[in-house]
mmCIF file of C-alpha atoms in Angstrom:
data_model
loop_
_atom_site.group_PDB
_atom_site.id
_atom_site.type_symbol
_atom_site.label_atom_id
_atom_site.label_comp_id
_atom_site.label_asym_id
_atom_site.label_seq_id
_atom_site.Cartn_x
_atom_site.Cartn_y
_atom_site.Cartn_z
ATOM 1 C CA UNK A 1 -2.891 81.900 -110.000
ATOM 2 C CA UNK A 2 -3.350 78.064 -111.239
ATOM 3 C CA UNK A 3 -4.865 77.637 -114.412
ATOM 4 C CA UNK A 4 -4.207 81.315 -115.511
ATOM 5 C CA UNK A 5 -0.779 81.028 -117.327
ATOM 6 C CA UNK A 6 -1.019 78.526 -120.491
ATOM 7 C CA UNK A 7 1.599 76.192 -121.796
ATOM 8 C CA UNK A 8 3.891 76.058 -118.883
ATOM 9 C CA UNK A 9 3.424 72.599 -118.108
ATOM 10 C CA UNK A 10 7.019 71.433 -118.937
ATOM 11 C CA UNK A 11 7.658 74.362 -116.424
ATOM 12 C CA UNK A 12 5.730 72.785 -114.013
ATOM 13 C CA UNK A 13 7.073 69.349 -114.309
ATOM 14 C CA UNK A 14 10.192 70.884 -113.579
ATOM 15 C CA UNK A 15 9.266 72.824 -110.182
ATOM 16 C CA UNK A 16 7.737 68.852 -109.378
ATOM 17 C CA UNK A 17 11.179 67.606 -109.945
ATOM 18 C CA UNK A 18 13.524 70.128 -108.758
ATOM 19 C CA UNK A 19 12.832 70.354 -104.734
ATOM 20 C CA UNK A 20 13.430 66.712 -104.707
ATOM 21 C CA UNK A 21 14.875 65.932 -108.167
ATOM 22 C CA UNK A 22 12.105 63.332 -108.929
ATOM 23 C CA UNK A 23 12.523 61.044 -105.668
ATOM 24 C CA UNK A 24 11.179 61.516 -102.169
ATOM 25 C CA UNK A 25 14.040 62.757 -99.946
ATOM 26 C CA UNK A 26 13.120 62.746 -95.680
ATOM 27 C CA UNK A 27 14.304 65.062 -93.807
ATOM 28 C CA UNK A 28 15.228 67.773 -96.224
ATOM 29 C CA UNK A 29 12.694 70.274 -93.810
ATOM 30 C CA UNK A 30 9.747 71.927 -94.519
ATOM 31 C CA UNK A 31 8.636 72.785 -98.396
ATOM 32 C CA UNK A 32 6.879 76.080 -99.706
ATOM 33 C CA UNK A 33 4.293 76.820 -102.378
ATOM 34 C CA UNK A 34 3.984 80.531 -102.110
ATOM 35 C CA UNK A 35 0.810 81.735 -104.614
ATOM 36 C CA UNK A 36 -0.267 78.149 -104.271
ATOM 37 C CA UNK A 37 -3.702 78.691 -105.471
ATOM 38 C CA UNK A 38 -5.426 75.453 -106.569
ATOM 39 C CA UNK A 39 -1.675 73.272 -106.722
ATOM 40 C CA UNK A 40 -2.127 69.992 -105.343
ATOM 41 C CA UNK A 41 1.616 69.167 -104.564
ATOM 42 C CA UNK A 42 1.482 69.473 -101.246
ATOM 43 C CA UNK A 43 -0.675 66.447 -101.033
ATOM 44 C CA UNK A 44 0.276 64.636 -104.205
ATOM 45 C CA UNK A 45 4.087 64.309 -104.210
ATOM 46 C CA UNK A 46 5.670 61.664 -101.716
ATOM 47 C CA UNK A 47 8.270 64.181 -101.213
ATOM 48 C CA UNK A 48 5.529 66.974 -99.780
ATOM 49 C CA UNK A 49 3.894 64.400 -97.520
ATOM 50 C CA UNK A 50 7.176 63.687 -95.421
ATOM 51 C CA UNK A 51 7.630 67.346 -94.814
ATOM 52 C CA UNK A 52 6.087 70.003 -92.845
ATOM 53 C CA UNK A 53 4.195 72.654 -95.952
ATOM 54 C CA UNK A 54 3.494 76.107 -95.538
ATOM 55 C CA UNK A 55 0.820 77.160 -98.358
ATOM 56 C CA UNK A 56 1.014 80.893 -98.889
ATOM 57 C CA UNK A 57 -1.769 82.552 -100.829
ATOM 58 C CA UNK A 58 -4.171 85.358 -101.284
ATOM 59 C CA UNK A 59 -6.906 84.723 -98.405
ATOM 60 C CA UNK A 60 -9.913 84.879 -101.132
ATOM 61 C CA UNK A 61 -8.176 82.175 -103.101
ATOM 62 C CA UNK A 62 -6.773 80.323 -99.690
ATOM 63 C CA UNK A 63 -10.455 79.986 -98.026
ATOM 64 C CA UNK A 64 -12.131 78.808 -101.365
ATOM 65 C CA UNK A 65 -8.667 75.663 -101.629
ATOM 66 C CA UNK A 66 -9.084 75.509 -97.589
ATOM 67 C CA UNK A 67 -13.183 74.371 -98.649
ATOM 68 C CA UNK A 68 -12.138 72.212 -101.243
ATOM 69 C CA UNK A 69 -9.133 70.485 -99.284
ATOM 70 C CA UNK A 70 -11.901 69.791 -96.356
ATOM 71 C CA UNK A 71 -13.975 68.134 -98.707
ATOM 72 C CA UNK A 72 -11.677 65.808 -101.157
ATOM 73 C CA UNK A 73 -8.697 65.413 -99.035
ATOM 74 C CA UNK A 74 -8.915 62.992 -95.650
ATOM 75 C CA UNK A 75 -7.674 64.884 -92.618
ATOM 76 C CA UNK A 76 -4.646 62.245 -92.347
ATOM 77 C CA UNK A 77 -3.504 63.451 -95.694
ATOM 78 C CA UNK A 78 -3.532 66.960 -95.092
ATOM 79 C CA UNK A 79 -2.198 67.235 -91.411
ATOM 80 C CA UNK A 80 1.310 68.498 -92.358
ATOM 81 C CA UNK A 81 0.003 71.473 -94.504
ATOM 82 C CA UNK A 82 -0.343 74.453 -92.872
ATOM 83 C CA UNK A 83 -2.026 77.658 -94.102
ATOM 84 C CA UNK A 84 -0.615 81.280 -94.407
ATOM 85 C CA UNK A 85 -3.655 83.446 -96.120
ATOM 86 C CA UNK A 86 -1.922 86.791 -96.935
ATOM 87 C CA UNK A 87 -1.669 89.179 -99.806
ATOM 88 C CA UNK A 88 1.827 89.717 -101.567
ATOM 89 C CA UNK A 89 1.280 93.476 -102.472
ATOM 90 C CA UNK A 90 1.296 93.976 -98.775
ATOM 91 C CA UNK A 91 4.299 92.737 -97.388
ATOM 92 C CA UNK A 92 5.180 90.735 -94.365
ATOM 93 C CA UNK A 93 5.310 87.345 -95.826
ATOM 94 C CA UNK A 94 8.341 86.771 -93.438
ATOM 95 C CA UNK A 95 6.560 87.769 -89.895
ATOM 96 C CA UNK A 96 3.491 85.459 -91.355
ATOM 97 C CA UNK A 97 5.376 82.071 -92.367
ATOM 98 C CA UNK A 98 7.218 82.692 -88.666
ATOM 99 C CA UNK A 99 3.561 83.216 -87.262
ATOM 100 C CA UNK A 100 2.336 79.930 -88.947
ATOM 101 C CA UNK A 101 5.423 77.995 -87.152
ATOM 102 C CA UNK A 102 8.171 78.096 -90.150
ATOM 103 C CA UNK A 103 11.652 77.649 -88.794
ATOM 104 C CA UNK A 104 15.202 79.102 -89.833
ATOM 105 C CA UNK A 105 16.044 75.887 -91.234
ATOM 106 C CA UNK A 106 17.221 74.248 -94.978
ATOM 107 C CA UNK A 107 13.524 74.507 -97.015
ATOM 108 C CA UNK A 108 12.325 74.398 -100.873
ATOM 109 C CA UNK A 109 10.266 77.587 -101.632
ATOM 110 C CA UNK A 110 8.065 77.244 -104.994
ATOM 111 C CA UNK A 111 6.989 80.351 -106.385
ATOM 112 C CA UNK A 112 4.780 79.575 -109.827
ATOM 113 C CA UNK A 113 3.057 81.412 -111.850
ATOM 114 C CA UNK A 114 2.949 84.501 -109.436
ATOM 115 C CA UNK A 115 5.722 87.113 -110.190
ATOM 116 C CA UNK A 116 4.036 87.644 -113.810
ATOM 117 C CA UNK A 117 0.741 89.520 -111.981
ATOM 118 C CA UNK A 118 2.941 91.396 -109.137
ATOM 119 C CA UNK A 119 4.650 94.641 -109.594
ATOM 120 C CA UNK A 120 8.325 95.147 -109.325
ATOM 121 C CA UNK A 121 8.382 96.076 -105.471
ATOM 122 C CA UNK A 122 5.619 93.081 -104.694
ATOM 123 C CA UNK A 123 8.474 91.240 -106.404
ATOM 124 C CA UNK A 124 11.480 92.599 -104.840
ATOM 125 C CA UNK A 125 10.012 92.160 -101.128
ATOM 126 C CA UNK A 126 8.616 88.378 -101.733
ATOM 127 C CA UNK A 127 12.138 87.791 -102.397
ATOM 128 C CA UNK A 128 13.952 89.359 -99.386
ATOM 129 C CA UNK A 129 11.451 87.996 -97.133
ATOM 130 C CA UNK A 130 12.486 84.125 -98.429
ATOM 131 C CA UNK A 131 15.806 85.334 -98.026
ATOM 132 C CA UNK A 132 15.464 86.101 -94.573
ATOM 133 C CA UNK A 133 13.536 83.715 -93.155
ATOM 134 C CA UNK A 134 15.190 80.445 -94.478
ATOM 135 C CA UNK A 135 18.420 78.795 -94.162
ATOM 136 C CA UNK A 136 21.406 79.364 -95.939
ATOM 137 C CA UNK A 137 21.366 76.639 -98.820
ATOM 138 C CA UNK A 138 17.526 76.576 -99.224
ATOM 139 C CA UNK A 139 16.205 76.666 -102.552
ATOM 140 C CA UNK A 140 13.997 78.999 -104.121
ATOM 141 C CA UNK A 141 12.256 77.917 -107.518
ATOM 142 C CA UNK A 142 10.185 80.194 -109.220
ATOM 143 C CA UNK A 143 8.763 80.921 -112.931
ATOM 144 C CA UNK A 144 8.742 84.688 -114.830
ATOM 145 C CA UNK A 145 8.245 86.310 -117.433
ATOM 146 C CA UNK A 146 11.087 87.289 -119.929
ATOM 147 C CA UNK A 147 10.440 91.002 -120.085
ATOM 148 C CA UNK A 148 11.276 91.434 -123.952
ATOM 149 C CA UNK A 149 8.194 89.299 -124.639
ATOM 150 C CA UNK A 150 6.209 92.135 -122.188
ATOM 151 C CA UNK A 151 7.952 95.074 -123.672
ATOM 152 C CA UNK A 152 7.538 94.096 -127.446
ATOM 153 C CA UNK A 153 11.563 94.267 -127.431
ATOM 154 C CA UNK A 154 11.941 90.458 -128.204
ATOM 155 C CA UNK A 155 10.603 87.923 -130.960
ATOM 156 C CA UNK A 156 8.658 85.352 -129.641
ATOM 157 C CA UNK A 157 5.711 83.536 -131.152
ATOM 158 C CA UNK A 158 2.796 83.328 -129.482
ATOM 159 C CA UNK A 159 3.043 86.128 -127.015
ATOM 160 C CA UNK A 160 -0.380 87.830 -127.939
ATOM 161 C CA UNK A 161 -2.550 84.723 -127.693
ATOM 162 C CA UNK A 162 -0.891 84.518 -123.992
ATOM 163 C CA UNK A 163 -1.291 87.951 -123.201
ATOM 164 C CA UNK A 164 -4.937 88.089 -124.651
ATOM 165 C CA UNK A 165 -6.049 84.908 -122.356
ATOM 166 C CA UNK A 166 -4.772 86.350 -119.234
ATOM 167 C CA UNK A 167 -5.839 89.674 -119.973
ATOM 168 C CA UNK A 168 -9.461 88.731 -120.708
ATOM 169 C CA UNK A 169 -9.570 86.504 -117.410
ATOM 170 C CA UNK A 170 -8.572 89.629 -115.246
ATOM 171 C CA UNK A 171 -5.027 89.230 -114.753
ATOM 172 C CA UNK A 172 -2.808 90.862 -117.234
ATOM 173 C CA UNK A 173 0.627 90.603 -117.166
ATOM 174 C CA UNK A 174 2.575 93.463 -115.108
ATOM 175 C CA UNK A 175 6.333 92.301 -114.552
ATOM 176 C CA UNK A 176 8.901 90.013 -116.339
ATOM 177 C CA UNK A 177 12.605 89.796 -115.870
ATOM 178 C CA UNK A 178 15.394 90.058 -118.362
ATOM 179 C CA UNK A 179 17.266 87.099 -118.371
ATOM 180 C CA UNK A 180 20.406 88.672 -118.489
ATOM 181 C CA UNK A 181 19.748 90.974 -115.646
ATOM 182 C CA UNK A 182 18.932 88.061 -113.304
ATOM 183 C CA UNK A 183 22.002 86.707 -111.763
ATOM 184 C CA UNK A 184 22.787 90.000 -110.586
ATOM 185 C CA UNK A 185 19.260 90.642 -109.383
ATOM 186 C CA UNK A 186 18.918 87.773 -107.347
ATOM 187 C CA UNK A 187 22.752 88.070 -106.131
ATOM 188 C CA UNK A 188 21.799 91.905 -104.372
ATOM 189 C CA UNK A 189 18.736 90.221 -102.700
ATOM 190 C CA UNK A 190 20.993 87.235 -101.091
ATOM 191 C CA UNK A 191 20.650 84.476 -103.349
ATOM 192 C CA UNK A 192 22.603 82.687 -105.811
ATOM 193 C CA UNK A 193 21.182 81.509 -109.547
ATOM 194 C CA UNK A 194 21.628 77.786 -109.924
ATOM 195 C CA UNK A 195 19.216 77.302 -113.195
ATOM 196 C CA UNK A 196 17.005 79.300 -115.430
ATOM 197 C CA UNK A 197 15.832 77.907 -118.419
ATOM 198 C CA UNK A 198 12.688 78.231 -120.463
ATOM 199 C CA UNK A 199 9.523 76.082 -120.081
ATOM 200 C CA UNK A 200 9.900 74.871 -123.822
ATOM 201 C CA UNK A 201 13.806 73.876 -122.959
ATOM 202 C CA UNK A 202 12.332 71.749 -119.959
ATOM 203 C CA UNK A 203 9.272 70.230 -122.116
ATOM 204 C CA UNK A 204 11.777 68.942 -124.269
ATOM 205 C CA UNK A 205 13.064 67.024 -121.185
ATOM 206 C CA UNK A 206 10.777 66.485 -119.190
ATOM 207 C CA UNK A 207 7.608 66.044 -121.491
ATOM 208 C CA UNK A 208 9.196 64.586 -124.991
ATOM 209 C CA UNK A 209 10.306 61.718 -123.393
ATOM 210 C CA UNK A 210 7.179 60.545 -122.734
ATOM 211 C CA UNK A 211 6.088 61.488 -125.851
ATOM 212 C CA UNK A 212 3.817 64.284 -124.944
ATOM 213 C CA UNK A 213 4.458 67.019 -127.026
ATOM 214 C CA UNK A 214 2.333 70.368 -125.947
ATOM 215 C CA UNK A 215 2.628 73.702 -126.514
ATOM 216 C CA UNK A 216 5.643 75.508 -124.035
ATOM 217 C CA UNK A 217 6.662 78.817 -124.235
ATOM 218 C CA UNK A 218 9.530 79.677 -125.060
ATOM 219 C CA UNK A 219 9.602 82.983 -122.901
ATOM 220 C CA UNK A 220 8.252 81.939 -119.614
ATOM 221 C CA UNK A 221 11.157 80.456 -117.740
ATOM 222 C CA UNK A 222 11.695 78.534 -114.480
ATOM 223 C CA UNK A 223 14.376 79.595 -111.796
ATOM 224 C CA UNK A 224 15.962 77.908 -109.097
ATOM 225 C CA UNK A 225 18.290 80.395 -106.842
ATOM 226 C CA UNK A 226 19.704 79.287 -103.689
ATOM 227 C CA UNK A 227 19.667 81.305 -100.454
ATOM 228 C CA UNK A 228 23.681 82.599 -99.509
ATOM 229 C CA UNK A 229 24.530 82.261 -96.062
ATOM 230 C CA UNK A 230 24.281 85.888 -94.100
ATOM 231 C CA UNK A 231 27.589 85.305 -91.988
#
């Protein structure tokens, strides 16, 4: 989905930071882009490259990054990722990350850009599956949509521009969350909110520092949730 959602990018300095709040930390266990598409983390961020990665994508979009990896990145750089081609609308992401080797153990799960093109139950089971198949204290950060900006119910600016770029590359917009609702939501599916804020909120930290101020929406948010323990 890279490329498809504009003016996120304080959001995605954010997801950068978060898993390893800005420094590489070894021995933290293995890390998770799931909808990866074209991201580069896994092989940019000194944090990625001292942990085993499981990239988990649509297969179309996997085998065309898979090419591209082969050719750009050297095969010492690229050893620790590992592949999981499968389709989200489908189900069983869980029996496919245990297929590709993940382990029950403490992991960081990032989940951008992704939940905006899925449907509510597409959704719901991405985020049981996580639940299940990771550690208790794992982290889970992901981006959506707040709904009222889908529904017409809220007042943000910019929202048709958004809508009207995604829309005309193929991918519309199908799901957001209320941010309200969301503490409860993630609480029913086993996991616990630690942060939501919107990708304008972490420009303005993340970005205005450096004195780059672009565009960030003020209704597409970032998410980190943490997985309870099941005893």
């Amino acid at each position: 989905m890279a490329g498809r959602a504009p003016r996120v990018r304080g959001g995605a300095h954010e997801a950068d930071r978060r898993p390893g709040h800005g420094r590489p930390r070894r021995g933290r266990g293995p890390g998770r882009p799931a909808g990866a598409g074209y991201d580069s983390r896994a092989f940019r961020l000194p944090a990625a490259r001292s942990a085993a990665v499981f990239e988990v994508d649509h297969p179309a979009t996997q085998k065309a990054k898979r090419r591209l990896v082969a050719r750009r990145i050297p095969a010492a750089r690229r050893r620790h990722v590992r592949f999981v081609p499968i389709d989200l609308t489908h189900g069983g992401l869980d029996t496919a990350l245990q297929q590709a080797g993940l382990k029950p153990e403490r992991t960081v799960v990032v989940w951008e850009g992704v939940t905006n093109y899925l449907d509510a139950d597409s959704v719901h089971a991405t985020l049981t599956a996580l639940a299940s198949v990771v550690a208790a204290g794992s982290r889970i950060v992901f981006t959506y949509m707040d709904r009222r900006a889908l529904d017409g119910s809220g007042t943000f600016a910019g929202v048709a521009e958004w809508a009207g770029a995604v829309r005309a590359a193929g991918e519309p917009f199908t799901f957001g969350f209320v941010p309200d609702e969301l503490p409860g939501y993630l609480a029913e599916r086993g996991l616990d909110l630690l942060l939501d804020r919107s990708a304008q909120d972490a420009a303005a930290q993340y970005l205005h520092p450096l004195g780059r101020y672009e565009p960030a929406a003020p209704f597409y948010r970032i998410v980190q949730a943490a997985v309870r323990s099941r005893t």
